[in-house]
XYZ file of C-alpha atoms in Angstrom:
779
model
C 22.488 -75.510 190.997
C 20.852 -75.359 194.397
C 20.400 -71.625 194.054
C 18.727 -72.136 190.680
C 16.365 -74.695 192.179
C 15.509 -72.360 195.054
C 14.866 -69.555 192.571
C 12.494 -71.773 190.612
C 10.452 -72.817 193.654
C 8.451 -69.549 194.006
C 7.505 -69.747 190.338
C 6.033 -73.195 190.869
C 4.063 -71.947 193.846
C 2.379 -69.127 191.947
C 1.706 -71.006 188.689
C -1.865 -71.667 189.903
C -4.267 -69.727 192.027
C -7.611 -70.462 193.630
C -10.118 -67.746 194.485
C -13.232 -68.306 196.552
C -15.708 -65.433 196.522
C -19.439 -64.828 196.096
C -21.042 -64.521 192.681
C -21.312 -60.771 192.291
C -24.046 -58.957 190.467
C -23.844 -55.166 190.362
C -26.538 -54.831 193.000
C -24.913 -57.414 195.282
C -21.479 -55.906 194.895
C -22.733 -52.404 195.719
C -24.546 -53.714 198.793
C -21.367 -55.364 200.040
C -18.924 -52.677 198.883
C -20.234 -49.172 199.231
C -19.257 -46.950 196.327
C -17.444 -43.751 197.199
C -19.384 -40.955 195.503
C -17.230 -38.503 193.558
C -16.986 -35.059 195.057
C -16.253 -32.608 192.256
C -14.841 -29.304 193.463
C -17.232 -26.412 193.590
C -16.868 -23.365 191.411
C -15.601 -21.423 194.393
C -12.955 -24.045 195.144
C -11.829 -24.045 191.534
C -11.579 -20.267 191.513
C -9.609 -20.302 194.751
C -7.198 -22.911 193.384
C -6.709 -20.976 190.135
C -6.208 -17.634 191.872
C -4.078 -18.914 194.706
C -0.696 -17.239 194.687
C 2.444 -17.895 196.660
C 6.123 -17.383 196.141
C 6.637 -21.027 195.252
C 3.706 -21.079 192.825
C 4.848 -17.857 191.165
C 8.315 -19.300 190.677
C 6.862 -22.512 189.193
C 4.745 -20.531 186.735
C 7.773 -18.452 185.757
C 9.892 -21.566 185.219
C 7.162 -23.181 183.107
C 7.120 -20.115 180.843
C 10.930 -19.703 180.863
C 12.363 -23.237 180.896
C 15.882 -21.789 180.780
C 15.496 -21.090 184.511
C 15.112 -24.834 185.000
C 18.202 -26.118 183.195
C 20.666 -23.223 183.066
C 21.323 -23.076 186.854
C 22.180 -26.797 186.660
C 24.476 -26.374 183.651
C 27.734 -28.349 184.066
C 30.259 -25.954 182.624
C 33.296 -28.204 182.875
C 31.538 -31.264 181.434
C 29.280 -29.738 178.793
C 30.719 -26.441 177.568
C 33.410 -27.877 175.254
C 30.940 -30.348 173.739
C 28.378 -27.586 173.198
C 30.954 -25.357 171.515
C 32.064 -28.112 169.098
C 28.438 -29.012 168.405
C 27.414 -25.385 167.943
C 30.188 -24.665 165.431
C 29.386 -27.792 163.390
C 25.632 -27.125 163.476
C 26.134 -23.449 162.629
C 28.065 -24.261 159.459
C 25.323 -26.655 158.328
C 22.588 -24.173 159.286
C 24.255 -21.443 157.210
C 24.230 -23.521 154.053
C 20.758 -24.954 154.649
C 19.402 -21.462 155.290
C 20.685 -20.320 151.902
C 19.363 -23.448 150.194
C 15.899 -23.484 151.788
C 15.355 -19.844 150.833
C 15.055 -21.114 147.262
C 12.046 -23.169 148.350
C 10.344 -20.076 149.750
C 11.043 -18.184 146.497
C 12.804 -15.307 148.284
C 16.405 -14.089 147.887
C 18.826 -16.516 149.513
C 20.101 -13.962 152.019
C 16.803 -14.122 153.878
C 17.486 -17.790 154.564
C 20.388 -16.697 156.781
C 18.045 -14.499 158.806
C 15.664 -17.468 159.198
C 18.531 -19.597 160.491
C 19.510 -16.964 163.072
C 16.585 -15.132 164.687
C 14.344 -18.070 165.789
C 17.184 -19.561 167.839
C 17.459 -16.445 170.003
C 13.961 -16.770 171.471
C 13.790 -20.556 171.546
C 16.935 -20.550 173.699
C 14.878 -18.987 176.513
C 11.443 -20.513 175.892
C 12.011 -24.001 174.453
C 11.859 -27.214 176.468
C 13.920 -29.396 174.095
C 17.664 -29.358 174.725
C 18.742 -30.914 171.456
C 16.679 -29.729 168.476
C 18.226 -27.219 166.088
C 15.680 -24.503 165.348
C 15.490 -23.023 161.855
C 14.191 -23.727 158.341
C 12.948 -27.154 157.251
C 12.370 -28.092 153.595
C 8.747 -29.286 153.973
C 7.638 -26.181 155.865
C 9.684 -23.941 153.575
C 7.953 -25.417 150.542
C 4.526 -24.890 152.136
C 5.430 -21.246 152.765
C 6.751 -20.996 149.208
C 3.487 -22.266 147.767
C 1.617 -19.457 149.535
C 4.195 -16.903 148.396
C 4.000 -17.999 144.764
C 0.206 -18.098 144.763
C -0.048 -14.559 146.155
C 2.860 -13.042 144.222
C 3.307 -14.865 140.879
C 5.645 -13.542 138.208
C 2.680 -12.472 136.073
C 1.876 -9.752 138.608
C 5.222 -8.037 138.012
C 5.511 -7.887 134.227
C 6.706 -4.579 132.854
C 7.205 -3.256 129.333
C 10.850 -3.621 128.343
C 10.748 -0.189 126.753
C 10.258 1.260 130.239
C 13.151 -0.691 131.725
C 16.338 1.289 132.127
C 19.104 0.102 129.816
C 17.000 -2.657 128.288
C 17.953 -3.544 124.703
C 15.191 -6.092 124.162
C 11.589 -5.763 123.216
C 8.653 -7.424 124.914
C 7.957 -7.814 128.632
C 10.296 -8.256 131.564
C 9.794 -9.179 135.218
C 10.363 -6.481 137.796
C 12.435 -8.738 140.040
C 13.125 -6.047 142.623
C 9.435 -5.368 143.278
C 8.587 -9.061 143.045
C 11.221 -10.085 145.619
C 10.192 -7.291 147.978
C 6.550 -8.378 147.833
C 7.435 -12.043 148.325
C 9.571 -11.225 151.359
C 6.695 -9.227 152.804
C 4.252 -12.115 152.220
C 6.633 -14.685 153.744
C 7.299 -12.561 156.837
C 3.594 -11.725 157.261
C 2.733 -15.424 157.005
C 5.415 -16.216 159.583
C 3.970 -13.586 161.924
C 0.445 -15.013 161.551
C 1.668 -18.577 162.097
C 3.361 -17.391 165.296
C 0.154 -15.770 166.548
C -1.820 -18.974 165.952
C 0.821 -21.105 167.669
C 0.815 -18.851 170.735
C -2.992 -19.043 170.878
C -2.845 -22.841 170.653
C -0.287 -22.937 173.456
C -2.227 -20.588 175.746
C -5.440 -22.575 175.179
C -3.569 -25.778 176.055
C -4.486 -27.573 172.840
C -1.130 -29.146 172.148
C -3.046 -32.418 171.948
C -4.114 -31.463 168.422
C -0.859 -32.876 167.096
C -1.973 -36.334 168.226
C -4.350 -36.441 165.279
C -1.326 -36.329 162.970
C -0.476 -40.009 163.223
C 2.964 -41.322 162.279
C 1.711 -42.938 159.031
C 0.075 -39.652 158.051
C 3.246 -37.668 158.799
C 5.324 -40.251 156.925
C 3.189 -40.085 153.793
C 2.957 -36.291 153.967
C 6.704 -35.705 154.369
C 7.483 -38.177 151.587
C 5.121 -36.331 149.250
C 6.665 -33.039 150.377
C 10.119 -34.440 149.611
C 8.924 -35.245 146.099
C 7.531 -31.732 145.745
C 10.839 -30.291 146.992
C 12.758 -32.463 144.540
C 10.709 -31.227 141.582
C 11.015 -27.599 142.675
C 14.806 -27.929 142.945
C 15.160 -29.978 139.768
C 14.426 -26.973 137.595
C 17.121 -25.010 139.471
C 19.678 -27.777 138.964
C 18.847 -27.822 135.242
C 18.500 -24.012 135.164
C 15.261 -24.412 133.205
C 12.679 -21.639 133.463
C 9.067 -22.650 134.120
C 5.905 -20.993 135.264
C 5.044 -21.049 138.946
C 2.180 -23.509 139.298
C 0.122 -23.866 142.464
C -2.832 -25.920 143.586
C -4.169 -29.213 142.253
C -1.837 -31.073 139.852
C 0.712 -28.245 140.028
C 3.570 -30.712 140.359
C 2.423 -32.548 137.230
C 2.281 -29.321 135.235
C 5.757 -28.357 136.485
C 7.222 -31.700 135.444
C 5.626 -31.457 132.009
C 7.055 -27.993 131.441
C 10.502 -29.045 132.702
C 10.648 -31.865 130.178
C 9.287 -29.621 127.427
C 12.126 -27.134 128.052
C 14.796 -29.653 128.913
C 16.642 -28.712 125.748
C 17.549 -25.371 127.351
C 19.382 -27.065 130.229
C 22.550 -25.265 131.368
C 25.272 -27.919 131.275
C 27.517 -26.130 133.767
C 24.726 -25.971 136.366
C 23.687 -29.572 135.687
C 27.226 -30.923 136.127
C 27.807 -28.888 139.285
C 24.497 -30.060 140.715
C 25.041 -33.752 139.931
C 28.563 -33.725 141.368
C 27.297 -32.027 144.529
C 24.471 -34.557 144.970
C 26.779 -37.552 144.540
C 29.494 -36.219 146.854
C 27.045 -35.163 149.569
C 25.160 -38.456 149.554
C 28.347 -40.553 149.605
C 29.897 -38.605 152.470
C 26.614 -38.601 154.410
C 26.499 -42.383 154.069
C 30.078 -42.552 155.388
C 29.114 -40.321 158.312
C 26.172 -42.579 159.088
C 28.022 -45.885 158.842
C 31.099 -44.787 160.775
C 29.444 -42.407 163.230
C 30.898 -44.347 166.159
C 34.439 -43.946 164.812
C 34.270 -40.388 163.476
C 34.217 -37.941 166.425
C 32.661 -35.138 164.348
C 30.583 -35.719 161.184
C 32.248 -34.404 158.057
C 30.526 -31.081 157.202
C 30.350 -31.992 153.543
C 27.805 -29.281 152.657
C 30.191 -26.608 153.911
C 33.176 -28.133 152.101
C 31.309 -28.527 148.813
C 29.935 -24.998 149.019
C 33.355 -23.458 149.630
C 34.951 -25.442 146.788
C 32.063 -24.715 144.388
C 32.177 -21.015 145.215
C 35.911 -20.883 144.534
C 35.598 -22.731 141.226
C 32.685 -20.581 140.059
C 34.559 -17.405 140.948
C 37.797 -18.537 139.274
C 36.174 -19.876 136.109
C 33.629 -17.045 135.938
C 30.768 -19.449 135.220
C 28.178 -16.674 135.054
C 29.753 -14.901 132.081
C 31.276 -17.875 130.253
C 28.480 -20.424 130.687
C 25.514 -18.211 131.724
C 25.244 -20.156 135.004
C 22.734 -19.047 137.607
C 24.508 -17.720 140.695
C 23.415 -16.198 143.990
C 24.639 -12.742 142.876
C 23.661 -10.689 145.892
C 23.655 -11.445 149.617
C 23.043 -8.399 151.797
C 25.506 -7.815 154.617
C 24.182 -6.986 158.056
C 20.566 -6.830 159.173
C 17.469 -5.147 157.897
C 15.410 -3.028 160.298
C 12.290 -4.743 161.674
C 9.096 -4.190 159.728
C 5.479 -4.732 160.779
C 3.419 -7.369 158.943
C 0.848 -6.458 156.335
C -2.310 -7.185 158.324
C -4.467 -6.810 155.200
C -3.001 -10.098 153.908
C -4.111 -12.141 156.926
C -7.493 -13.034 155.439
C -5.859 -14.535 152.330
C -3.445 -16.772 154.243
C -5.303 -17.771 157.416
C -6.126 -21.283 156.188
C -2.581 -21.951 154.987
C -1.095 -20.524 158.190
C -3.153 -22.953 160.265
C -1.837 -26.026 158.413
C 1.735 -24.671 158.327
C 1.681 -23.940 162.059
C 0.402 -27.429 162.912
C 2.878 -29.202 160.605
C 5.830 -27.128 161.839
C 4.881 -27.854 165.440
C 4.298 -31.561 164.791
C 7.716 -31.994 163.156
C 9.516 -30.143 165.941
C 7.762 -31.981 168.777
C 8.119 -35.432 167.188
C 11.868 -34.911 166.694
C 12.229 -33.386 170.161
C 10.469 -36.302 171.839
C 12.908 -38.763 170.270
C 15.866 -37.090 171.950
C 13.941 -36.339 175.146
C 13.260 -40.058 175.529
C 16.872 -40.897 174.744
C 18.251 -38.503 177.383
C 15.450 -38.930 179.930
C 13.787 -35.548 180.159
C 10.313 -34.281 179.356
C 8.974 -31.945 176.679
C 5.970 -29.735 177.387
C 3.862 -29.743 174.233
C 1.915 -26.600 175.085
C 5.082 -24.694 176.000
C 6.596 -25.762 172.674
C 3.630 -24.160 170.930
C 4.317 -20.921 172.816
C 8.078 -21.119 172.195
C 7.759 -21.588 168.432
C 4.929 -19.064 168.278
C 6.952 -16.305 169.902
C 9.995 -17.291 167.818
C 7.976 -16.926 164.611
C 6.437 -13.630 165.718
C 9.888 -12.277 166.570
C 11.582 -13.550 163.413
C 8.646 -12.473 161.236
C 9.431 -8.887 162.150
C 12.931 -9.378 160.707
C 11.839 -10.676 157.286
C 12.257 -14.375 158.118
C 10.126 -17.353 157.107
C 8.554 -20.008 159.342
C 10.928 -21.901 161.621
C 10.719 -25.417 162.976
C 13.543 -27.955 163.176
C 15.439 -29.898 160.540
C 16.148 -33.579 161.126
C 19.634 -33.456 159.617
C 20.660 -30.345 161.563
C 19.338 -31.754 164.832
C 21.181 -35.025 164.184
C 24.419 -33.063 163.676
C 23.872 -31.084 166.876
C 23.239 -34.224 168.918
C 25.881 -36.464 167.339
C 28.649 -33.868 167.774
C 28.061 -33.787 171.523
C 25.442 -31.082 172.015
C 24.023 -31.218 175.530
C 21.799 -28.139 175.751
C 20.567 -25.160 173.758
C 23.923 -23.501 174.465
C 24.996 -25.366 171.323
C 22.042 -23.752 169.541
C 23.021 -20.238 170.576
C 26.619 -20.891 169.446
C 25.322 -22.116 166.072
C 23.399 -18.835 165.821
C 26.718 -17.059 166.390
C 28.238 -18.865 163.399
C 25.272 -17.826 161.240
C 25.739 -14.277 162.525
C 29.324 -14.265 161.293
C 28.116 -15.386 157.866
C 25.479 -12.632 157.805
C 27.872 -9.881 158.827
C 31.145 -10.858 157.158
C 30.894 -13.816 154.796
C 27.839 -12.988 152.713
C 29.757 -11.283 149.933
C 32.132 -14.234 149.613
C 29.232 -16.540 148.682
C 27.839 -14.401 145.876
C 29.583 -16.379 143.051
C 28.010 -19.639 144.331
C 25.836 -21.423 141.765
C 22.201 -21.856 142.739
C 22.330 -25.388 141.357
C 24.823 -26.271 144.113
C 22.412 -25.033 146.784
C 19.551 -26.928 145.114
C 21.725 -30.042 145.056
C 22.410 -29.651 148.786
C 18.646 -29.568 149.362
C 18.097 -32.684 147.234
C 20.888 -34.562 149.020
C 19.218 -33.855 152.362
C 15.958 -35.429 151.135
C 17.371 -38.953 151.231
C 16.008 -39.688 154.700
C 12.493 -38.651 153.725
C 12.562 -40.650 150.499
C 13.702 -43.716 152.430
C 10.381 -43.634 154.266
C 8.884 -45.373 151.227
C 10.375 -48.609 152.554
C 8.172 -48.256 155.646
C 5.089 -49.115 153.587
C 5.735 -52.906 153.300
C 6.428 -53.050 157.028
C 3.256 -51.105 157.785
C 1.276 -53.401 155.480
C 2.422 -56.424 157.468
C 1.750 -54.789 160.821
C -1.431 -52.808 160.152
C -2.956 -52.485 156.711
C -5.112 -49.515 157.674
C -2.003 -47.518 158.635
C -0.368 -48.492 155.349
C -3.403 -47.254 153.422
C -3.329 -43.968 155.361
C 0.347 -43.546 154.450
C -0.229 -44.178 150.744
C -3.416 -42.102 150.573
C -1.819 -39.089 152.268
C 1.254 -39.304 150.056
C -0.719 -39.529 146.807
C -3.201 -36.836 147.888
C -0.381 -34.450 148.863
C 1.347 -34.959 145.522
C -1.809 -34.486 143.453
C -3.712 -31.876 145.478
C -0.819 -29.943 146.922
C 0.598 -30.011 150.433
C -2.134 -28.037 152.184
C -5.122 -29.851 150.671
C -3.225 -33.140 150.778
C -2.614 -32.799 154.514
C -6.298 -31.995 155.088
C -7.376 -34.946 152.929
C -5.002 -37.282 154.766
C -6.231 -36.052 158.149
C -9.887 -36.535 157.189
C -9.145 -39.955 155.727
C -7.348 -40.990 158.908
C -10.299 -39.852 161.023
C -12.636 -41.714 158.661
C -10.742 -44.954 159.249
C -11.156 -44.447 162.989
C -14.895 -43.874 162.575
C -15.232 -46.944 160.374
C -13.277 -49.085 162.811
C -15.567 -47.939 165.610
C -18.672 -48.323 163.473
C -17.707 -51.846 162.353
C -15.769 -53.241 165.327
C -14.695 -56.786 165.984
C -17.151 -59.037 167.774
C -17.606 -62.717 168.349
C -19.244 -65.497 170.303
C -17.254 -66.560 173.344
C -16.978 -69.814 175.208
C -15.353 -71.183 178.339
C -11.988 -72.901 178.705
C -13.050 -75.939 180.788
C -12.001 -75.768 184.401
C -11.194 -72.043 184.311
C -12.912 -68.670 184.411
C -11.336 -67.755 181.070
C -13.540 -67.053 178.039
C -12.226 -66.921 174.475
C -13.643 -66.768 170.974
C -15.240 -70.010 169.930
C -13.820 -69.721 166.401
C -10.248 -69.209 167.590
C -9.769 -72.121 170.007
C -10.546 -75.810 169.684
C -11.225 -76.648 173.333
C -13.573 -73.731 174.006
C -17.043 -74.862 175.078
C -20.177 -72.713 175.043
C -22.295 -73.128 178.197
C -25.463 -75.081 177.445
C -28.338 -72.795 176.530
C -26.158 -69.686 176.841
C -24.698 -67.422 174.182
C -21.917 -64.935 175.020
C -21.260 -61.948 172.771
C -18.370 -59.511 173.145
C -18.695 -56.214 171.293
C -15.332 -54.437 171.145
C -16.256 -50.809 170.706
C -18.088 -47.908 172.280
C -21.764 -48.157 171.349
C -23.424 -45.125 169.843
C -25.891 -44.136 167.143
C -23.559 -45.049 164.270
C -22.887 -48.660 165.250
C -26.022 -49.699 167.121
C -27.210 -51.518 164.000
C -23.916 -53.398 164.015
C -24.619 -54.540 167.569
C -28.064 -55.771 166.556
C -26.744 -57.672 163.531
C -23.953 -59.245 165.598
C -26.584 -60.355 168.105
C -28.590 -62.063 165.360
C -25.486 -63.794 164.038
C -24.439 -64.980 167.494
C -27.772 -66.374 168.691
C -28.846 -67.614 165.252
C -32.297 -66.038 165.130
C -34.127 -62.734 165.055
C -35.975 -62.158 168.347
C -38.594 -59.910 166.746
C -39.408 -62.415 163.986
C -39.611 -65.241 166.511
C -42.073 -63.269 168.602
C -44.219 -62.368 165.590
C -44.246 -65.993 164.371
C -45.343 -67.166 167.787
C -48.191 -64.657 167.846
C -49.294 -65.849 164.414
C -49.325 -69.445 165.623
C -51.334 -68.519 168.695
C -53.965 -66.795 166.575
C -54.390 -69.940 164.500
C -54.489 -72.085 167.632
C -57.227 -69.837 169.022
C -59.324 -70.320 165.878
C -59.025 -74.098 166.195
C -59.970 -73.927 169.854
C -63.119 -71.997 168.991
C -64.004 -74.501 166.302
C -63.525 -77.326 168.781
C -60.657 -78.784 166.798
C -58.260 -78.245 169.756
C -58.706 -78.345 173.482
C -56.835 -75.907 175.742
C -56.148 -77.220 179.233
C -53.811 -76.023 181.909
C -51.481 -78.799 180.830
C -51.299 -77.768 177.210
C -53.087 -77.822 173.829
C -54.691 -81.131 172.875
C -56.035 -82.040 169.467
C -59.431 -83.765 169.239
C -58.967 -87.325 168.021
C -60.251 -88.185 164.610
C -60.541 -84.562 163.491
C -58.460 -83.227 160.664
C -56.328 -80.286 161.678
C -57.334 -77.477 159.355
C -54.704 -75.210 160.813
C -52.031 -76.596 158.495
C -52.208 -73.759 156.052
C -49.615 -72.187 153.792
C -47.105 -70.272 155.869
C -47.316 -66.555 155.328
C -45.393 -63.622 156.630
C -46.984 -62.055 159.710
C -49.215 -59.093 159.228
C -48.397 -55.634 160.426
C -47.405 -55.315 164.031
C -50.750 -53.602 164.724
C -52.447 -56.938 164.093
C -50.025 -58.732 166.389
C -50.825 -56.913 169.583
C -50.731 -58.984 172.735
C -54.366 -59.942 173.550
C -55.979 -59.013 176.800
C -57.271 -62.447 177.804
C -54.702 -64.797 179.236
C -54.649 -68.459 180.083
C -51.907 -70.523 181.601
C -50.788 -73.313 179.319
C -47.521 -74.942 178.426
C -46.147 -74.797 174.878
C -42.870 -76.186 173.692
C -42.053 -73.823 170.871
C -39.166 -75.969 169.680
C -41.374 -78.994 168.957
C -43.914 -79.626 166.179
C -47.004 -77.487 166.571
C -50.581 -78.320 165.432
C -50.457 -75.359 163.071
C -48.321 -74.970 160.014
C -46.268 -71.929 161.002
C -42.507 -72.108 160.722
C -41.258 -70.745 164.021
C -37.468 -70.393 164.354
C -35.997 -72.529 167.091
C -34.706 -70.733 170.192
C -32.076 -73.094 171.593
C -30.963 -70.725 174.352
C -32.426 -69.418 177.557
C -29.771 -66.803 178.377
C -27.730 -64.202 176.518
C -24.606 -62.586 178.017
C -23.256 -59.346 176.607
C -19.593 -58.792 177.509
C -19.149 -54.999 177.693
C -15.500 -55.066 178.774
C -14.454 -53.092 175.683
C -17.381 -50.641 175.755
C -16.160 -47.274 177.000
C -19.294 -45.198 176.556
C -22.926 -45.320 175.462
C -24.961 -42.527 173.952
C -28.682 -42.053 174.532
C -29.562 -43.901 171.306
C -27.541 -46.912 172.471
C -29.172 -46.867 175.924
C -32.672 -46.908 174.432
C -31.753 -49.597 171.902
C -30.215 -51.845 174.553
C -33.341 -51.554 176.649
C -35.393 -52.510 173.590
C -33.125 -55.500 172.987
C -33.702 -56.683 176.555
C -37.479 -56.539 176.089
C -37.352 -58.295 172.710
C -35.447 -61.233 174.174
C -37.377 -61.321 177.452
C -40.719 -61.824 175.680
C -39.373 -64.969 173.977
C -38.057 -66.229 177.330
C -34.384 -65.388 176.810
C -32.830 -63.608 179.753
C -30.215 -60.948 178.963
C -27.204 -60.277 181.218
C -24.387 -57.728 181.075
C -20.851 -58.326 182.296
C -17.365 -56.816 182.611
C -18.719 -53.296 182.226
C -16.890 -50.236 183.500
C -18.244 -48.275 186.448
C -18.818 -45.179 184.362
C -21.345 -47.128 182.261
C -23.487 -47.833 185.324
C -23.451 -44.142 186.222
C -24.353 -43.268 182.656
C -27.224 -45.772 182.633
C -28.519 -44.360 185.909
C -28.519 -40.841 184.498
C -30.339 -42.081 181.396
C -33.206 -43.622 183.448
C -32.270 -47.090 182.171
C -33.212 -49.000 185.309
C -36.833 -49.564 186.298
C -39.036 -52.314 187.711
C -38.340 -54.648 184.780
C -34.685 -53.821 184.114
C -32.769 -53.996 187.381
C -29.137 -54.039 188.363
C -29.267 -57.738 189.172
C -28.741 -58.551 185.474
C -25.327 -56.838 185.595
C -22.403 -58.996 186.731
C -18.770 -58.131 187.378
C -17.394 -60.874 185.127
C -18.656 -63.285 182.495
C -17.967 -66.199 184.815
C -20.125 -64.645 187.528
C -23.031 -64.504 185.104
C -22.494 -68.063 183.857
C -22.395 -69.488 187.376
C -25.497 -67.515 188.324
C -27.350 -68.858 185.280
C -26.348 -72.452 186.103
C -27.590 -72.038 189.655
C -30.891 -70.631 188.412
C -31.388 -73.490 185.934
C -30.586 -76.089 188.582
C -33.101 -74.474 190.908
C -35.768 -74.371 188.179
C -35.344 -78.057 187.369
C -36.090 -78.946 190.989
C -39.345 -76.943 191.052
C -42.775 -77.635 189.569
C -43.039 -76.632 185.876
C -43.769 -72.945 185.412
C -46.556 -72.514 182.957
C -45.885 -69.949 180.268
C -48.502 -67.316 179.923
C -49.826 -67.321 176.411
C -52.194 -64.549 175.407
C -55.096 -65.737 173.286
C -56.939 -63.151 171.237
C -60.652 -63.450 171.836
C -63.315 -62.221 169.499
C -65.851 -62.518 172.267
C -65.277 -61.059 175.695
C -66.141 -64.355 177.383
C -63.110 -66.198 178.727
C -62.354 -69.634 177.350
C -63.463 -72.384 179.614
C -60.952 -75.079 180.308
C -62.779 -78.269 181.207
C -61.330 -81.518 182.276
C -63.619 -84.417 181.175
C -63.222 -87.981 182.297
C -62.212 -90.313 179.536
C -61.174 -93.897 179.273
C -57.610 -94.609 180.266
C -56.508 -95.598 176.758
C -57.962 -92.432 175.239
C -56.341 -90.362 177.982
C -53.041 -92.001 177.224
C -53.346 -91.000 173.563
C -54.189 -87.454 174.499
C -51.413 -87.257 177.093
C -48.961 -88.544 174.514
C -50.078 -85.828 172.080
C -49.824 -83.233 174.832
C -46.360 -84.365 175.798
C -45.356 -84.078 172.175
C -46.699 -80.556 171.879
C -46.174 -79.168 175.359
C -43.223 -79.063 177.666
């Protein structure tokens, strides 16, 4: 107990603090604390630093380009090798089946999916910085590649007359599948090559930051829409229903309509096989997920289902008896490398940009999850280079774009994978399938592969349940999610991603253009200032308004700053000034007519004379008619009291305005000019403007913009709001102890002769009446 009491004592000692320091304006603080001027390196120094070369620096550059040199020498063979082997075998089996399945999304023969699951791993092993991701096809990216392939090589381009087809016993037109598949493979590999080139360029230019603009809500909505697109594309394979290949806006709607129109031609054998596969895969995956702490190795249900389905299809001869759609042909071995068709680059450059960014974003986001879990770092720019070179290399071998798959990566990590050694072992398993097992999978029904794809979409479909949570946490993010999802479904994945990105940026612009603001007040007895509307015991300093504007200030939101100022102070400074000028003009007319007397103590009405200045209030004339006159006299006018002229002048209950710029990160030239105008507008109605809590870079920016002059000095800038409030209180206390300062009021004169202010002797009682009137009208 004593120890607990002793532990609590220091907390009691630091529960309060007292600070005694001067009230700091910017000028005073700089006088007392000399600013250290920044010394940017010269061009020569930068060139020397960039061109400096040493053995250590050369080795660091080499390691940054070949991360394998960083982790492989530290590889713990005894501790990690067995785990990596088990993980690699399990991941390789899953990668083999997913490669076959995702090839259907790209609309190329399934054998090319095996190549896409093998070649990218070889280069990423040396160049990648993530130790856990499984590189290869991913359904979303595969579908995006497939949409390009189908748009550039539709079936209609390969129709031939059946009379010219060898051995054809039907009349009409047929599809030259051999030529079609060859062209689609060429398009997919060329697209992969171009995506790789763009990714390498992005990595070399160090613009890995571009992925930051793909926010999590945007990625969530996009991948959910892509999952729906994948589901529809695989649904027709499960049903074995033939449809046209639609692309572009509303393509998914047209596909669904045609599927339901032709649903009567469904192949029952394919449908049953597909449904059974979906149910079994989803049930076993749920078991793997719920009992992952008890099951040492996840059950490779895709592999088991595929082997069983292949055996049943071969034994029952589904193709001949039930006309089921099967894989038919999987080439054994490898094809020789082929160069891309450069002439196609111009037709796919836009799509390749979006595919490259999405593939990179998915890989990096998954990689960062495991990097955080196992406490190592991922280099975003090096990942761009790694995936770029992997896609260039694999594109030469007729592959399609590689990234990472969430399910495959989860298998690799959960089965004990420690490094990319597990990845290279998984590539070895895929190699065995390419070389020796391809023929054995030829009787496999395509509906089973499509069902495997659909079963792996569960995680992406479950993202729909993130929307209610996002709505509670941040409604703007929830709207971005929904908008991106709907746009990607209706417009297609490429246009949908662009629309979602632009919409997300628009929300940022709108939030900056219409930021939060509010009037602040003081918590009594502290230097803490909070919103007046949010707290009951907040008190506004007398005669002072405090406005906090929570946004950078630039041309788009300067009007918002002005309107928030009007709402905070309760009046428009320009209108107040114009109304006062109008009143002074009427007062001048009365003075000339002898109806009013102007003395140095104020404006006095002649007794017994009707005041003809009480006229109907009108809006002030143009600003040209409201110029400040040249002749000046010193009189006192209380603008908040009743005037001898009928002009409704808004009350100005404040003498000081404090702008809290703690949340202002930058100002553009339009904002600088507007703020200077605001200062002048308030100064001419006797309201002093102060700035507080600003960042140092704002002062430098204001200095560069020629903001400060003889009238606007640094002494109106204070380090904190409390500094400004205390300074204002001191100034007001000092003013109250001095003789009244007469306000200079400019009277417009028709004649060039100055007004004479005479003081005549009058009886005491008459003087008392006049003094009483003056006290009523003048301060």
